Tab-separated table of C-alpha atoms in Angstrom:
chain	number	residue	atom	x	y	z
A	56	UNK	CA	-9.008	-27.066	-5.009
A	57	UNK	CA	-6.048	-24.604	-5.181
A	58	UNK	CA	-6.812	-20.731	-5.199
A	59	UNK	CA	-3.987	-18.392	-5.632
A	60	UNK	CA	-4.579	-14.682	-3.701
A	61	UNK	CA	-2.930	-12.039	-4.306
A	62	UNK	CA	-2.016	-8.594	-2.531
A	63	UNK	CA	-0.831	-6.198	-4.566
A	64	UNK	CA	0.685	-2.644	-3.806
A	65	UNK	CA	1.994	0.043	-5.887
A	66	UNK	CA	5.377	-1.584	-4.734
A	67	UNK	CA	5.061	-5.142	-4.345
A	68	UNK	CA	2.710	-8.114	-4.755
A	69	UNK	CA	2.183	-10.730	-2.205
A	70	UNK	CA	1.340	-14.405	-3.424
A	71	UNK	CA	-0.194	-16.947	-1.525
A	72	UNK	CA	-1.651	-20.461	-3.255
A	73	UNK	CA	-3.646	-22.527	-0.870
A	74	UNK	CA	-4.514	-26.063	-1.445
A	75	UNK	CA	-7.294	-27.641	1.064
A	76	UNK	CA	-6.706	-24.920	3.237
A	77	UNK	CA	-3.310	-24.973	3.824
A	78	UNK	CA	-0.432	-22.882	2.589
A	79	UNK	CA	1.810	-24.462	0.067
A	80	UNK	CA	3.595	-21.301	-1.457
A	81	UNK	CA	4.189	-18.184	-0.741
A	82	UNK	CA	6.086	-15.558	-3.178
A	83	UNK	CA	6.644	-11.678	-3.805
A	84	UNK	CA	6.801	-9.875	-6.703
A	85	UNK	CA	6.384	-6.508	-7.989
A	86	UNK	CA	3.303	-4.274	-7.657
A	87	UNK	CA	1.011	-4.449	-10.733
A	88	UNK	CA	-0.838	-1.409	-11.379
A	89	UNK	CA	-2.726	-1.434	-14.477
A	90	UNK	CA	-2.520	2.413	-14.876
A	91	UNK	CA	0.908	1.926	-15.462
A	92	UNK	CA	1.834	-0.946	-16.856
A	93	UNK	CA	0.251	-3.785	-19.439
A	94	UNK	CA	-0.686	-7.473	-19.619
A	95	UNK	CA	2.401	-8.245	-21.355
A	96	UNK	CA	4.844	-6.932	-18.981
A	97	UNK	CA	2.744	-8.836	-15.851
A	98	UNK	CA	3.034	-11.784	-18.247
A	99	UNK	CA	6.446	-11.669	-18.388
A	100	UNK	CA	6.925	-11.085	-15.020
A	101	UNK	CA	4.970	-13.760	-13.670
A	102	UNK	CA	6.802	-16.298	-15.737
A	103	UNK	CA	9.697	-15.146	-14.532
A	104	UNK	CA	9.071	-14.624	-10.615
A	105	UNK	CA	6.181	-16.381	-9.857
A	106	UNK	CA	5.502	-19.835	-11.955
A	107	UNK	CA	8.681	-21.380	-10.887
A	108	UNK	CA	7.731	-20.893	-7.107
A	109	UNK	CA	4.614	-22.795	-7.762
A	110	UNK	CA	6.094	-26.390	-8.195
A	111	UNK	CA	3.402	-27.744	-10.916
A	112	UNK	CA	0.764	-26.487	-9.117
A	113	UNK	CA	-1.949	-24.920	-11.286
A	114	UNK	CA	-4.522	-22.672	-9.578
A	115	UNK	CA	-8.471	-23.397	-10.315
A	116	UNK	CA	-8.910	-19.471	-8.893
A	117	UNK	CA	-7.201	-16.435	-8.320
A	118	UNK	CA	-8.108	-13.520	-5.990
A	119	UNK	CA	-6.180	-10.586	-7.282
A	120	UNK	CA	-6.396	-7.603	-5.198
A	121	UNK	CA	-4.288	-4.303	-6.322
A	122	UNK	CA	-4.012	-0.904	-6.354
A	123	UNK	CA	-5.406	0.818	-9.461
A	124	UNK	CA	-7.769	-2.027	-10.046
A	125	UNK	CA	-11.003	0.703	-9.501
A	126	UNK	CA	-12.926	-0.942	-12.532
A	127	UNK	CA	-13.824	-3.139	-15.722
A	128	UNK	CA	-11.494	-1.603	-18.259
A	129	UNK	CA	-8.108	-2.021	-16.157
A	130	UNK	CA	-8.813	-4.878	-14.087
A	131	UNK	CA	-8.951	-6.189	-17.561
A	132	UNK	CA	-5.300	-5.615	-17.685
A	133	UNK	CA	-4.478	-7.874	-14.916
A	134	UNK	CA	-7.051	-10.847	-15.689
A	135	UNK	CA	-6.053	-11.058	-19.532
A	136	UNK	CA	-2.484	-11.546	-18.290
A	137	UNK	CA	-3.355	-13.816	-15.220
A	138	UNK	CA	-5.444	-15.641	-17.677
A	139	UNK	CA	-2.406	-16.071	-20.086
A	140	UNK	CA	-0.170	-17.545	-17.450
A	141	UNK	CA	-2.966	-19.626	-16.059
A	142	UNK	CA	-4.824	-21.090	-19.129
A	143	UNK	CA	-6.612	-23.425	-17.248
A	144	UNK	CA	-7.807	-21.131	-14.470
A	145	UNK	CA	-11.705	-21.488	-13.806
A	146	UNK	CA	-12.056	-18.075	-12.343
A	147	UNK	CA	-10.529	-14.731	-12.191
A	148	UNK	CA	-12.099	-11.958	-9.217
A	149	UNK	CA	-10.220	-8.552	-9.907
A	150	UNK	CA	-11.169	-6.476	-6.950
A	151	UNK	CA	-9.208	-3.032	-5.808
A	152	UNK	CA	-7.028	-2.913	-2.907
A	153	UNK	CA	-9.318	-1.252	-1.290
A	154	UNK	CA	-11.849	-4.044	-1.310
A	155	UNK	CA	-8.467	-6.543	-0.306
A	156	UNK	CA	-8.060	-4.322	3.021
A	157	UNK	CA	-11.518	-4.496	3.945
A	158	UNK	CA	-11.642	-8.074	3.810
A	159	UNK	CA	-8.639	-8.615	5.870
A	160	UNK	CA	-8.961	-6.224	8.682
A	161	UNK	CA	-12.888	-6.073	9.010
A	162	UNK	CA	-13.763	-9.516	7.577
A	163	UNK	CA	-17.914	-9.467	7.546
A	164	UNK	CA	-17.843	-6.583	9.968
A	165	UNK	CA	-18.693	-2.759	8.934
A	166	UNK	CA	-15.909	-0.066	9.677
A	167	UNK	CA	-13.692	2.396	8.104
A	168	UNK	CA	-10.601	1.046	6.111
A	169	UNK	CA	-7.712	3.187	5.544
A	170	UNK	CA	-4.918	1.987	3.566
A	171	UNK	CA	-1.211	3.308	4.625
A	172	UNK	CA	1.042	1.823	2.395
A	173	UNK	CA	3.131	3.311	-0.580
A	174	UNK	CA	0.041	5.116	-1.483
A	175	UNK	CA	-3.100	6.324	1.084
A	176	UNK	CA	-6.849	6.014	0.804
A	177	UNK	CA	-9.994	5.256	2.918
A	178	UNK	CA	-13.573	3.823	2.396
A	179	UNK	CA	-16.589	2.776	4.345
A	180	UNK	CA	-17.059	-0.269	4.044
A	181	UNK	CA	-20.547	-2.502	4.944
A	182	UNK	CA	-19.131	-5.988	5.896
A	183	UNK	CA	-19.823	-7.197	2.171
A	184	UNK	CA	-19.099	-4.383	-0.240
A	185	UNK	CA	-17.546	-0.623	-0.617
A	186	UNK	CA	-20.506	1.613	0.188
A	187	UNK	CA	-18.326	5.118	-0.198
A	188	UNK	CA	-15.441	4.530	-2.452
A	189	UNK	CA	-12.251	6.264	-1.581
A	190	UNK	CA	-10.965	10.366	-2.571
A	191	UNK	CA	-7.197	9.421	-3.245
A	192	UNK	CA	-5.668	12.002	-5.791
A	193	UNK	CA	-2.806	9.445	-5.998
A	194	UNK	CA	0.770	11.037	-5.411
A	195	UNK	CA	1.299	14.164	-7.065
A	196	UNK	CA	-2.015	15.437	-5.540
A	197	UNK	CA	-2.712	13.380	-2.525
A	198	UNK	CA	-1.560	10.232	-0.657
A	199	UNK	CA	-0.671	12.159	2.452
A	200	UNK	CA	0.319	10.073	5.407
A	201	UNK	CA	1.598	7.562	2.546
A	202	UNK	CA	5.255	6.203	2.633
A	203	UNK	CA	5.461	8.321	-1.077
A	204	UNK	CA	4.520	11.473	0.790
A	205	UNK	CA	6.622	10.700	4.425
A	206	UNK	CA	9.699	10.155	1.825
A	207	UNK	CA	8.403	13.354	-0.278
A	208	UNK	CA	8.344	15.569	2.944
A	209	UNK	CA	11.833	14.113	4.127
A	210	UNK	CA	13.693	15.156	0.748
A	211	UNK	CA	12.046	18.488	0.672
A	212	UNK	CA	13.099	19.290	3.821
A	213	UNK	CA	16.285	17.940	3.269
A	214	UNK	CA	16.756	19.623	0.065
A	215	UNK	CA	15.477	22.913	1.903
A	216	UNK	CA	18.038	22.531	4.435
A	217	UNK	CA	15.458	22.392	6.992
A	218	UNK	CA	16.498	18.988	8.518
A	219	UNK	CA	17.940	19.348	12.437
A	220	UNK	CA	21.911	19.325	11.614
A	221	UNK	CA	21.900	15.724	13.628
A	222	UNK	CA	18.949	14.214	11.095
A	223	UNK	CA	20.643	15.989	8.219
A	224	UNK	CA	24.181	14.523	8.802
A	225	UNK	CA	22.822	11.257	9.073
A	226	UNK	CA	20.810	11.572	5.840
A	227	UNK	CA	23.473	13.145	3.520
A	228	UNK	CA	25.689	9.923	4.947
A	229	UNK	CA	23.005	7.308	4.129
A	230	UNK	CA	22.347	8.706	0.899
A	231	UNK	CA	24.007	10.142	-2.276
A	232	UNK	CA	21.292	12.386	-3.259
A	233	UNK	CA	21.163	16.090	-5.009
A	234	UNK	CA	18.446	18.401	-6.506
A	235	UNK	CA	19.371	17.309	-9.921
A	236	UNK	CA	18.693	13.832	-8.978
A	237	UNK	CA	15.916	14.145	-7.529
A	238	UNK	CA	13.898	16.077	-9.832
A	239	UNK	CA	15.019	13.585	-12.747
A	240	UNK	CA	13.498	10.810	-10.517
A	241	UNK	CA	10.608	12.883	-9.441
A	242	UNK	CA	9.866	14.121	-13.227
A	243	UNK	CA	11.585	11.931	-15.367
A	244	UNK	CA	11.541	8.321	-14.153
A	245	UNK	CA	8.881	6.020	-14.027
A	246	UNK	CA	6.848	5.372	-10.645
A	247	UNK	CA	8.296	8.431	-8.305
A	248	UNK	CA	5.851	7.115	-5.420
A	249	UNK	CA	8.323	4.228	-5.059
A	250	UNK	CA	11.269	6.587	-5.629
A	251	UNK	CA	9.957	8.538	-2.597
A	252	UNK	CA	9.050	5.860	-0.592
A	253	UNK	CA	12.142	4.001	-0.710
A	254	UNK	CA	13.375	7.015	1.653
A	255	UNK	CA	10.797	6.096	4.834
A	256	UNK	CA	12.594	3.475	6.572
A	257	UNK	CA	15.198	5.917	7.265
A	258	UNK	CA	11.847	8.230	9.309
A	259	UNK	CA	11.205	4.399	11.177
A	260	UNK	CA	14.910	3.957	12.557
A	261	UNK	CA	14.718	8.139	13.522
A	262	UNK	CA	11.269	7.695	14.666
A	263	UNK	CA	12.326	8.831	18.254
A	264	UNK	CA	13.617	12.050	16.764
A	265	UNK	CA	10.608	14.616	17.539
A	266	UNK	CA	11.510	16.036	14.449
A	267	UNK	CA	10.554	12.732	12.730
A	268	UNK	CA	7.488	12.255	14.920
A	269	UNK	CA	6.078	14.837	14.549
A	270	UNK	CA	6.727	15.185	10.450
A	271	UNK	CA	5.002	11.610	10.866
A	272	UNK	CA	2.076	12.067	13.653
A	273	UNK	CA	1.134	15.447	11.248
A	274	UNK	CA	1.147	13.784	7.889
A	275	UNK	CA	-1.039	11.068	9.405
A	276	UNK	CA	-3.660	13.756	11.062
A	277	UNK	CA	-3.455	15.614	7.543
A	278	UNK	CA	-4.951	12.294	6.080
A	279	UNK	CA	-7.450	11.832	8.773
A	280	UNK	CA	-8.865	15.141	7.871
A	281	UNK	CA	-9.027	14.766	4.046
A	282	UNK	CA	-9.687	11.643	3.644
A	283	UNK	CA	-11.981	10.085	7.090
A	284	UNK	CA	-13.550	13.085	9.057
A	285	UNK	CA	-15.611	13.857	5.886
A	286	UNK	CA	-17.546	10.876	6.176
A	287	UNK	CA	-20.335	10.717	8.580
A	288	UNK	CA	-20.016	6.824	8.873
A	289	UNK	CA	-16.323	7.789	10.985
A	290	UNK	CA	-17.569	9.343	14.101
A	291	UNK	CA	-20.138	5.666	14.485
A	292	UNK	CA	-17.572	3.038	13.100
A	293	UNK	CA	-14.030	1.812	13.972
A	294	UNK	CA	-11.588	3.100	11.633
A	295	UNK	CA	-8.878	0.044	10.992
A	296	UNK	CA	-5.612	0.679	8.903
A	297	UNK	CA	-3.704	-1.642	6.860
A	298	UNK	CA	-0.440	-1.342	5.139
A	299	UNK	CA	3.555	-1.108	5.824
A	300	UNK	CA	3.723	2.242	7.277
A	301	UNK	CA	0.441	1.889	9.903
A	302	UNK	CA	2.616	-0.712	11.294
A	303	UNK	CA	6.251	1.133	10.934
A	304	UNK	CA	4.888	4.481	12.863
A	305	UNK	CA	1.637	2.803	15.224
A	306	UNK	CA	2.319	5.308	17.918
A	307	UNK	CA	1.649	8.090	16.121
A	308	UNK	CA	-1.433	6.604	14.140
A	309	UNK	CA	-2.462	6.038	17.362
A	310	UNK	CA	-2.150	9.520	18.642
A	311	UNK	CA	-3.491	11.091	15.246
A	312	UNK	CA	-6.443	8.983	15.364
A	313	UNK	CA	-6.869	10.219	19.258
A	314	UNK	CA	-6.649	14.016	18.404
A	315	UNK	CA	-9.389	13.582	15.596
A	316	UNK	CA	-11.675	12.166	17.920
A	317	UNK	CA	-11.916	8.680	16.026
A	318	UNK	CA	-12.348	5.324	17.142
A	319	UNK	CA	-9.188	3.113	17.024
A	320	UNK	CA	-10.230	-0.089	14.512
A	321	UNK	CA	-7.323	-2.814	13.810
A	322	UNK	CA	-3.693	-2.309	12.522
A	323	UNK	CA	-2.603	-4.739	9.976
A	324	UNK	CA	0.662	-4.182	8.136
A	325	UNK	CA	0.280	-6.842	5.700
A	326	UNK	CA	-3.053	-8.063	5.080
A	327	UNK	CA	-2.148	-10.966	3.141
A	328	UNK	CA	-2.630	-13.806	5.257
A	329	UNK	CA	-5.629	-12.302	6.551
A	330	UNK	CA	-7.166	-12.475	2.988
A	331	UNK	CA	-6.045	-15.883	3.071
A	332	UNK	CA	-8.071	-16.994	6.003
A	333	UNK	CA	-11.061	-14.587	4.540
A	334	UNK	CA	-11.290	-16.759	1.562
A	335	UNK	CA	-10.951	-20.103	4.130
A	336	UNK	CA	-14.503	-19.309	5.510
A	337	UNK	CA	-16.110	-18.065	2.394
């Protein structure tokens, strides 16, 4: 039996096809969001980027988990093309991201899943399903404590001149970057959350600058606020992150989840191989 999961961000997707329990490939490709893109272009992707990594091997299932996949009509989007690529597939199980991070950082156990990646949301989760789905406005109206937003706030600033002259000498030399360019990105371009985000590794190597930690520890008690404090579930549950930047800036999550009077669940940065050994035991 081979089953082929996936974990899929707004940025990239992590592949994983498992034959009698063991691991026998292991690939990345772009994020697949179905509110932005369409069968055809995961198609073509997938042929390109994924089937050649695969060696012959044909998956009887695949566990897809991405961002955007909130329902029927666009997880549609995803299973028509994985069903294209994978004629012979005997299932397809379209689930959110959401559901993905539950599974790997609270397995059968109840809790409060926040996702910190390129995007930011939370849910309360039961050990088996979503029982409170998650507030995200996505990034134009939300996602704070998300790499998008870190990389948002750094550019403002920067644009703003209100970086310390040490931080801002170091970012004008890393990067080629002006208000023009910017807002075309921002306004013009397709996917700005990854335009943004692509700017918070540069907050991770600075993250001993307290003007970086404390842009970072604040964004991360902003999202606390909006999206976990409101539900009465967070005060009786561990609240367990997963995703790139819980794992880039721990201290701070740490210290954020401390000053809201939470209870410190797991940090996962990439829950992949935790969904891998979810679906062992199932």
């Amino acid at each position: 039996m081979n089953i082929l999961i996936a974990d899929s961000g707004s940025t990239k997707t992590e592949w994983r096809l498992v034959n009698n329990e063991k691991i026998v490939a292991s690939v990345r490709t772009i994020g697949f969001n179905p509110y932005y893109t369409d069968s055809q272009a995961i198609v073509a992707e997938l042929r390109e980027h994924l089937m050649p990594h695969l060696t012959g091997l044909t998956p009887d299932s695949v566990y897809f988990y991405g961002s955007g996949c909130t329902g029927p009509a666009v997880n549609t989007i995803i299973i028509d093309a994985l069903q294209v690529v994978f004629p012979g597939v005997l299932s397809v199980q379209v689930d959110s991201d959401m559901v993905g991070a539950a599974r790997a950082v609270s397995g059968h156990d109840s809790g409060v899943v926040c996702i910190l990646g390129t995007g930011s949301n939370a849910a309360v989760y039961d050990g088996t399903s979503i029982t409170s789905p998650g507030r995200s406005l996505g990034f134009w109206l939300g996602d704070e404590g998300s790499g998008a937003y870190l990389g948002r706030e750094l550019v403002v600033r920067f644009l703003h001149g209100q970086l310390p002259p040490d931080l801002n000498d170091a970012f004008r030399q890393r990067f080629a970057i002006d208000r023009l360019t910017v807002l075309e990105n921002a306004y013009h371009q397709p996917f700005p959350n990854r335009y943004f985000s692509q700017f918070t590794p540069f907050l991770s190597e600075y993250i001993d600058h307290p003007f970086v930690s404390e842009l970072v520890y604040r964004a991360f008690v902003a999202f606390l606020r909006l999206y976990v404090r409101p539900y009465p579930e967070a005060l009786q549950m561990p609240v367990h992150f997963v995703g790139s930047v819980a794992g880039y800036f721990e201290p701070q999550l740490r210290a954020a989840v401390q000053a809201c009077n939470l209870q410190m669940g797991q940090i996962i940065a990439a829950p992949i191989d935790e969904l891998v050994r979810f679906h062992r035991t199932c």
